[in-house]
CSV table of C-alpha atoms in Angstrom, one decimal:
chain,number,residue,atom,x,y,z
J,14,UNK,CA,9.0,4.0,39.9
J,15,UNK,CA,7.5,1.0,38.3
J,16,UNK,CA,4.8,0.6,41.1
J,17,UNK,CA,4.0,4.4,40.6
J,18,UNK,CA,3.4,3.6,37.0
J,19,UNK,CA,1.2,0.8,37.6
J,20,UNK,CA,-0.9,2.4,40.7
J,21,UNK,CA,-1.6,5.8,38.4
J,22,UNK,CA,-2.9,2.7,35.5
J,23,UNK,CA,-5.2,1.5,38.1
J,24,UNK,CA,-7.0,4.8,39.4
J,25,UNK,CA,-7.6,5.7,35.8
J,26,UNK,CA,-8.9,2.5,35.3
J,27,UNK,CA,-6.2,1.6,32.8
J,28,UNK,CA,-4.5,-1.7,34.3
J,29,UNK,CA,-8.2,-3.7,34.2
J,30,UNK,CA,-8.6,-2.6,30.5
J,31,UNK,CA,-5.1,-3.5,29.6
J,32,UNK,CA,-5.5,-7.0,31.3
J,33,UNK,CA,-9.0,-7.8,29.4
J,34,UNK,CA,-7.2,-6.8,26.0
J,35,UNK,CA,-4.8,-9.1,26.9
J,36,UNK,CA,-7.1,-11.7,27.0
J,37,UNK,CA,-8.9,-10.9,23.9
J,38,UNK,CA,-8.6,-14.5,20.8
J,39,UNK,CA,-5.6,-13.0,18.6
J,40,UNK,CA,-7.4,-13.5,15.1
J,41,UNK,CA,-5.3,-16.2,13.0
J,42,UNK,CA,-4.5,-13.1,10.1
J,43,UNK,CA,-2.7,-11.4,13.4
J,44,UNK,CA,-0.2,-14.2,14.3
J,45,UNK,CA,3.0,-14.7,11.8
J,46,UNK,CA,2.8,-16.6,8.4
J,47,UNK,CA,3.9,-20.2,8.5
J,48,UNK,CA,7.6,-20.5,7.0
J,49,UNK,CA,7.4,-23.7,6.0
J,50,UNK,CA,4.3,-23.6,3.5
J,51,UNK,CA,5.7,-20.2,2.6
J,52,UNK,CA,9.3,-22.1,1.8
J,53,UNK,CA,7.5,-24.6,-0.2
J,54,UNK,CA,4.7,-22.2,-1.8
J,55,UNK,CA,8.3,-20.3,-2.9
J,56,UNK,CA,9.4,-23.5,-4.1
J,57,UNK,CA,6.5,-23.7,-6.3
J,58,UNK,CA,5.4,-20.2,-7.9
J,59,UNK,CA,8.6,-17.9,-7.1
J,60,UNK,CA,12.0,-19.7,-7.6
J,61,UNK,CA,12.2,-19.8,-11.3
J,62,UNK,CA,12.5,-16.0,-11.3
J,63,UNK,CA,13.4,-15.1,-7.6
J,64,UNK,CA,16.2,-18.0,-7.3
J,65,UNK,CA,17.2,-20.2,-4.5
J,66,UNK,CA,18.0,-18.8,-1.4
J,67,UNK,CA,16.7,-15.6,-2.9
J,68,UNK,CA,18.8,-15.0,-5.2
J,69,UNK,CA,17.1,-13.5,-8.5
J,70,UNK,CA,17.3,-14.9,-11.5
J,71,UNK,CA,16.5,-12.6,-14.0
J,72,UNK,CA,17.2,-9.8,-14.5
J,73,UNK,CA,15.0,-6.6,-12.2
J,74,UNK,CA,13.5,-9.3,-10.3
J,75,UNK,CA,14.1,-8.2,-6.3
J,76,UNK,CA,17.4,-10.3,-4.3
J,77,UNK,CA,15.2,-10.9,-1.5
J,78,UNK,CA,18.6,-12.7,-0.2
J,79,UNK,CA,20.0,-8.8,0.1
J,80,UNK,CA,16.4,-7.9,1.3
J,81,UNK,CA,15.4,-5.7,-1.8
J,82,UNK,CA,11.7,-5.5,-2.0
J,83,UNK,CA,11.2,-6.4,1.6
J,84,UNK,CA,11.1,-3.2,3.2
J,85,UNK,CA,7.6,-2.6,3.2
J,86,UNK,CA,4.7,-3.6,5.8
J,87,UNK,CA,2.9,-7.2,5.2
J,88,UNK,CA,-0.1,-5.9,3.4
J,89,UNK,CA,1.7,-3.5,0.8
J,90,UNK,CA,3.7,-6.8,-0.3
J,91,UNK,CA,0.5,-8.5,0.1
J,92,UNK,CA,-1.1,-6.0,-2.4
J,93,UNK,CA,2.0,-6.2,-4.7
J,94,UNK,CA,1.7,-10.0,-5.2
J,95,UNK,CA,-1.7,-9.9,-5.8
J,96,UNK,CA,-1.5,-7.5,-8.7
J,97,UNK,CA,1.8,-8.8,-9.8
J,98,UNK,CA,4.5,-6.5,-11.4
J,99,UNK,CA,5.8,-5.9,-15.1
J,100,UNK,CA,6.7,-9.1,-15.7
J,101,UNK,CA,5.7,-11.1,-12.8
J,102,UNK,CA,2.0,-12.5,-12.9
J,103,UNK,CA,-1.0,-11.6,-10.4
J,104,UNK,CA,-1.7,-14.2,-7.9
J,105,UNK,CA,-4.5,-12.8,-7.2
J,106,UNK,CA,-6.8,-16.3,-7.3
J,107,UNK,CA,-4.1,-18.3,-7.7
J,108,UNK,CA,-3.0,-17.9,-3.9
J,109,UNK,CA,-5.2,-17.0,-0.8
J,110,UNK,CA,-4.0,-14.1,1.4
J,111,UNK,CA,-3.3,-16.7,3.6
J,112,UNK,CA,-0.7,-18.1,1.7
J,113,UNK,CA,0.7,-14.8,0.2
J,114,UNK,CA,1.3,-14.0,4.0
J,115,UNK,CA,2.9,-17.0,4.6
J,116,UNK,CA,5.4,-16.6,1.8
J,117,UNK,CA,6.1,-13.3,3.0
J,118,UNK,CA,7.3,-14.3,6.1
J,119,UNK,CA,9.1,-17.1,4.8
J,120,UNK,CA,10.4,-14.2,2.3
J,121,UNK,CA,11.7,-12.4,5.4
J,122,UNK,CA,13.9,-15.2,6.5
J,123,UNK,CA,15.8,-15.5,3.3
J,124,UNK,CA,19.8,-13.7,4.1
């Protein structure tokens, strides 16, 4: 079956295509945030509110430790930092969307 599957790929011209995407430069924004800058960015702007470990500290602030919040895709979180919420302040300028990204995916590691 699986040599079926990749012989109809080839007469449609599919398989070739497929390969040369594969070999296509992933763009840095593409690959996953770096945890440890996002740990230590945390460390910095988010703990005083947000806790250690996740764990929020005042009151309507997300438990990221329970996952609240995190249930959205990259850029939506992305977006919410950046314009910051009721009481938490815009980092928009403050951070690059580099570095929002990378605390977002050190964000997702929290449990």
């Amino acid at each position: 079956m699986r040599i079926f599957k990749h012989a109809v790929l080839l007469r449609a011209g599919l398989l070739p295509a497929l390969f040369c995407l594969a070999l296509l430069p992933i763009p840095r924004e593409a690959m996953a945030g770096d945890i440890g800058n996002g740990s230590r960015l945390y460390g910095t702007f988010c703990v005083a509110c947000h806790g250690a470990g996740g764990k929020n500290v005042i009151p309507g602030a997300p438990n990221f430790a329970r996952g609240e919040g995190l249930m959205k895709p990259d850029t939506i979180l992305l977006a919410s930092i950046k314009a910051g919420r009721i009481t938490m302040p815009a980092f928009a300028g403050v951070l690059t969307d580099r570095e929002i990204l990378d605390l977002i995916s050190y964000l997702r590691t929290l449990r």
